[in-house]
Structures are given as C-alpha cells and as structure tokens.
Phi, psi and omega in degrees: 000135180234172176214168181197190183293336180256308182267117176294321173225145180214113187234129175283122183248342180197146177210145169225182181295118178077009181214138178215143178240131180243148169254133187226163170220125181283147175289153176300133178094002178246155181298142178240358183290144189299317186296321180298316180294317180299314181296320179296317180293322181293341178278352177287129180306132179098340180280126181267324182203144176232140180222131184244134168252100188295323182296321181268359184051049183245135178237116180254128180242132168255126186220162179275103185288352174276338183263329185218139176274156183298319181295323176295320179296316180296320179296321179294320177298316181295332182272355182300138172254142180297126184288331182226068185300139180294142184276325185250029180092175186294344178298331179296321183278313188272322186252357183271013183272177182296329181297317179297319181293316180296319179297320179294321179294319179297319179297318179299321184287324189261340188301317184296339181266357180275157174301149184308317182296335183271343186296319181295309181297323179294314179296318180296322178297319179293326182273351186303315179300319179298314182293320181296315181289328176296321179294317177298319179296320180297317180292318186278320189236358184083199182291124180227177178298326178297321179294319179300316181297318179296324178296320179298316178295320180297322178297316179296321177296318181295327181276355182077015179269079186289329177297315179296318181297314181291321178296317179297316179300316179296316181297321178294318179295317178297316180298315179297317181298314181292320180297312182291329177296318179293316179298318180292327180297320178296322175295314183296322177300315182292317179295323178298321179295321186272338185227075182279067184262154177267153179282339182230149186224140174273129176226163176268128176217124179060033179080003179238156177267125182232151179263122181232163176295145183303325181291345181272350181291131183241160175302132181101345177293153173261113185262137179257126179231125183239187183314131173079000182264149176271133179294123186269352185223165166268133181186194182238139182288123176271330182191165181091171178222145180197159169259130186240127176273115184255020185301324182294337183252321184252344184085351182283118186283334181284134180293148183246134178285133180236139177214190184307131178092346180280149177272143175232151182246146175297150179089351178270158189247129174280111182279320182207135179112193185208136183230145167254118189242129174280120184283118179253327176227130182231165175057229185288353182264359178287161181298319181297319180293322180294321177296316180298318179295322179298313180292322179298319178295325180295335180291337182282344178282110186286138176281170178299323180296319178295316181295319179298317180296318180295319180295319179296316180300317180294323180291331184279341181300310178298330179294317178297317178298317178296321179295320178298317179296317180296322179298315179292321181298321183281317187262336185069016185251112179294332180297320178296315180299317179297322179297317179299319182293342180288332188255124174216170185265350196297311189302302184293322181296318185280330185264327187296323183292309178296326177298317179297318180297313183294320178297320179294321179296323177295314178299322179296317180299320177295335180266007177089027181228119177264113180257125186267066175109156181296327181295331177294318176298318181297316180291326178293322177296327180283340188300131178241352180232123179250124180241121182255133160287145188284299189289126179087355179241284176290331174254167184288339179084002177235126181283149176224142179289124179254332183218139171230110187238116179264134179259009178237122187294344180281352179238133175275172177299323179292321178299316181300317181295317182288326177299314179294319182294326180300325179272319185289342184295346179266002187247125180270095182202145181305321179295315180296318180299319180295319180294315181295320178298317180294321181292320179294329181294332181259001178054045181281175183283159177256132180262122179291143183212167177275189183303140182271135178254128180258125179249110187303132177066011179235302181162210182229159179215151177200191179229128178233125181051041176078002181244141181284130175244133179233138181224124179170214185284167178298318181298318181296311185285313186279314186273306184289320182268349176070029180270131183280121180246004189300329183292345185237021182297328181298314179293317180299313181295324179296315179297321180295318180294338177280005177079025183259149175272133188248138171248119180268139184236117176248138183218121180063031176084003179240159181279104187278325182169186182218141172252133179250134180232152180213141173274108187289141174293137178300142185298331184254015180297313182297319179295323178294318178300314180297319181294322178298322177297320179294334181271003173115001178290123181271336182212133181230122186234167178228139174244138181201156173269000181292168175297148186300319184298316180295318182296315181294324178296316180293319180299320179292320180298323183271352180078033178281162179277349179166175179209157174238119187244171178055041184269148168272159183308319182289343181291330184297313179296324179295318180294318177300318180296320180296315179294323179296320178296333179279359177099003179286140174259102195263133166254116181256133182242119181210181183213348187262168176301321181287354177271347186303315178299321179291322178297320181287327184276346182283164176302321174210133180254138180235122181257136178288161187297322182267018182289165176295153182305317183294327178293318182289328178286324183286327187290155175278333180230128178241125179280135180262358177231145182277069184216116183295339178298338178296336177296313177292324177300317180296319178296318179297318179296316179298315179299316181295321179295315180293326176294320178296317178297318178297318180292321176295323178299310180294321180297317179300309182296317182294310183295314183290329175295319177297317179296317179298317181297316180294321179295317180295329180279357179083014181276345183233138174279164177305321180294313180297319179298315179299318180295315181294316182296309181293323178297316180293323179297315179297319179298319180293320179293321176296323176295323179292329181287341180297123183284135174291142180287144179256000000 
C-alpha cells in the first residue's frame, strides 16, 4: 500500500497482463471526480486507458507492459499531484454540487412544519456534511473559514434556532455551488479554447462510414474528416485532399494543403475537402490534449498575487474568530457572535484571483496570445524594460529585393534578377528565396545552366552559355573570384549605407551587377513602441547582430532608448542578465533559436509567432499571430488583469469589513449576514470572471 500528495491510500487489488486495478482514497481537499482522476492517470507514460468507479473507489488501468513495469506505474500513481486542487477543502468538490444545495433548501422548507422533536435531527442531518468537513479541516489545517461557518451553524443549533441554522446551511451550500461553478467556468473556457474537439467522430468500419463517440476511436481506425470538421486525432492521411487550418496548433493562419502521406494534428480545422486519416494518437495522447494538459497544469502554479491573497485570508480567520468572541463577551448575545462568524474574507480572496487570471488567459488566447500561467501575466504587468531582438520582431524577418542594378548595358535589371534566380532557385537560403520570389513576380525568363556549386558562407556558382556565373558576398566575388568592382563602388556604398543586404553577381569574369535586399520594418513597430510607453514601459531597447550604423538608424527611427549591435548569440543573454542585476524587470521579445537563453533569463519572455520551436517553448508568452502589436496587447491585458485583481482585493476587504462591523453591532441577523456575505462573494467572483479587453 502506498500514498502520495493526491491519494491518501493506494492499494493494488488485482492484476493481469497489461491490466491492474487499484483501490484508492483521495486526500481531503483534492478532487475526487472520476474524469479528473482518469485524465491524470492517462497522462502517465505507458498507460493506454484509465477507468474509475468512484462509488467503489476503484481505478482500473490498461497499460503497455512492454513500455512500463507495474511497480513503476504504481510509483507514478503515488506521485501524482491533484491538477485542480479544491480551494475550500473537499466540501467544494463533494458537497458543493447541486444535490447538496437542493437538500439544504428542502430541509429549510419543511423543518418548520415538522413536529418539534423531529426538527433537531432533521436540521442536524442537513448540517452534518458541513460539520464533518469543518472538523476534518480543523484537524488538517487548524482554524479556517470553514470552521467559522460550522461554529455559526452550531451556535444556532445550540440555541434551538433551526430556521437560522437551516438558512445558514442553505446559503453556504448555495454560495459554494455558485463559487465553484464560476471557478470551473473559467477553467472550461480555457479548455474549450485549447481543445476544440467534437463528441462524435466518423470512422470506417466494415467498409462503411459510421458515427461513433469520440472516446471509442482507437489507434489504427480510419477517421473521416470533411468540410468544417475538427480533426479529432493525430495521424497520417491515407487518402483524399483538403486544405487544413492549423492556426490552433502552429499559429500559422494560412491554410495548408494536405494529401496522402501528410501528417495532421488534432485540433486543426478542415476548411475545404475531405480526408481519410489513419489514427496514430487518440484521446489524451493527441497533441491538442497534451497542450491542454500542459496549460491546465500551469494553472496550478500559484502566482505571487494568489499566494498573497491566500496568506491574507488565512491571517484574517483568527481575527474574525476573536471579533466573534469579543462581541459575545461585550454583548452576551450569541446571535451577534453567530452573525460575525458568517462573514469572512477567505472565499473571495482565495478564489477571485485565480478566476481573474484564467479568464484573462482565455481572452488572450482568443486574441492570438498564449499565456502560460497567471504568474506570466503578473510578471508582464511588472515589466518596466522591453528588449527586442531586431530580426523577425521589429522587422518582418523576411528579405525582399528592393533594387536590381545591372552594370552591363546588354542586360536589363529584369535580366539580372532572372539570371540570379535561375541559379539561386536550387539553394535553400532566405536570400535565395527572396530573389526567386522577386523573379517569379515579374514572370521573367529562365536561364539554363549547368550543375550548381554551393560555397558555404560565400554563395553559389554555375555555368551559363559557357561562362562562369558567381552570386554571393563581396568577399566571394571580389576577393575569391578576383572580379574588379572598383568602378561601381559609389553605387555599392550607397546601397550599403541605406541598410541593405547586397548580392554581388559576376559573369564571365566581370562585375555584372548587384541585387539589394532589405528586411522591412513592420508597419506598426513604431506605434507598438509608443503604446508600450503609454502602458508603463520606462526603457525600450533593441539587440541585433547587424552593423552598428544600421542598428542605430533603426533605433532612432522607431524611437527606442538605445540599441546593442554587432552581437554574438551568447551576448543577448549576457545583456539581459546585466540589466536584471541592475534591478530592471525585463520583457524580452525574440524568435530565434539563439534567443532562447535570453527568453529564459528575462523576467518574462515573449516569443513571436514565426519563432523557432525552442523559443516558443522557452517563452512565458507565445504569440499565435505574426503581429508585433500583440506584444502591446499582452502588456495591456496583463495591466488590466492586475488592476482588476487589485480592485477585487479592495472590494473584498471593504465589503466584508462593513458586514463584520454591522454584524458585531447587532444590526444584522445570522441569516442576513449569510445572505450579504455570500451575495457579495458571488458578485466579486463574477467581476473577476469579466475578461479584460485586449
């Protein structure tokens, strides 16, 4: 028998090959619903399926005995942490449902009509779950808000005021139900955003297409996905053609053509066409499910604001208890003491902050921003220094041909471009891609050539009409190939001073011409910089490996506070570290593999949509749209969320302090206090659920 942070006891009761049944008991304060336990167990490597019988507290696992041993599986189960631990103890999960609330209401309605001898046992029966969980809470955590509520009900029971006891029990049940419903709604919104799955799936069986429940789809099934349907599995296309929108998974807004042999991911949308897909990963093992689980797990990591609110709530519980005692000592009125015990700060303080964070994360996702947890939002709101990598962030990250200049009168600018593209089309490089794209745009002629030679870090070479053509850097053409470019240095230097990247073209031993390319500054970069300043950024800098003159020109054009140029990849992380040591709270925005150390070392890292996978995994915030304005949107959302949390914090303290004062003064009955307290808590939680505008 073992135990862990989630399962108080875990005992293996039966096993066969690839199957094991455990009997478990959840710890107080952890989720007990079957689906939560099943999903957590299915995420253990090697587990194929998990099934829970909650009434028998039985967990059956089907697993790959070639991949995982039973003892390893048992250890993994014992180490599981509850993904969505209840905030107010197990009563929230077990007793906070509609059945508990309806039972409390029924008791309240009928008790007054029962004979006097029956009123006490009926009222006590209705209050028993509350009293039992309060006792468990007292043993496990000491005096808590749950204990205060149970004391208030106990006082009413001792005085024979069954109406007050039943009303209080009902109000507490109603409050718990509404509170947990609101908290779950924020989770459900986020899960809906991350996991847009259908409940039913079309598959091929026996040569026919049949509609089955999504949970029945197995590895090896042939899944049919047509126009407007979400792909329910990860797999490979067996047949058909379709355009698939993969924005939910890759962030790429343009639809991708899919055909036989192509891989498809769950959560992506078939815009047009029809596919037959071989299911390779199903259920909790699909990419969409893993992403949802990753984000769901990130929600359990409490931010500093959540921890501060929880600590304050815990510190205020003894104060409320002391106030109740002082009230009785001064007035001698148990009703006043019971009224004071009805009002506490714990519920709204502990629940409003995570609800606000989750709601904000949902709003961010709808706006094309994936925020990895509430603490990321909190740190982004604190950020006062924004550092941008240049290429792919402030600039579009894609080069475009701006000039084609031929120095031989027998060739036009279009000829020069097409000549270069004919050779460059065989080379996988951003410069080559830009040249080929420009040539295709003018529908120019193609020049036949011999085999292309690639010279690393220099360029390409080939032979056209018996003459050697070389395309590449100045060093390659002028120094290595010995081609004289001195007659055209004035034009070359002018293009270079304009911040353009140059491709030199030599043909038959002479300098034929030059192509100039430039990574264009994003149209909204300057506006984004200005907006960040309005949102509280005190310093905005740029890091780049470019030449200092070009970098300084761009920094001045965008209104930056400075730039660091001619950097090596490792220099970026070093600069971020230096500013951090000086006390700066840095938000670093990048997109490349070499940006990953800086993204990880910053106070908060933001990865652009077209960034490398490692950059997007390392960052705290990943943009799902290729728009730099999303950086300012994320900052605005973070600021708005923290402002909302602050206002809820003040509202909670103010309202509950007023209710406590009125209760201590004898102005409120226990019933009225319970109604006001629970009503204000629900109002604050609804306010927290309100999404900040992006």
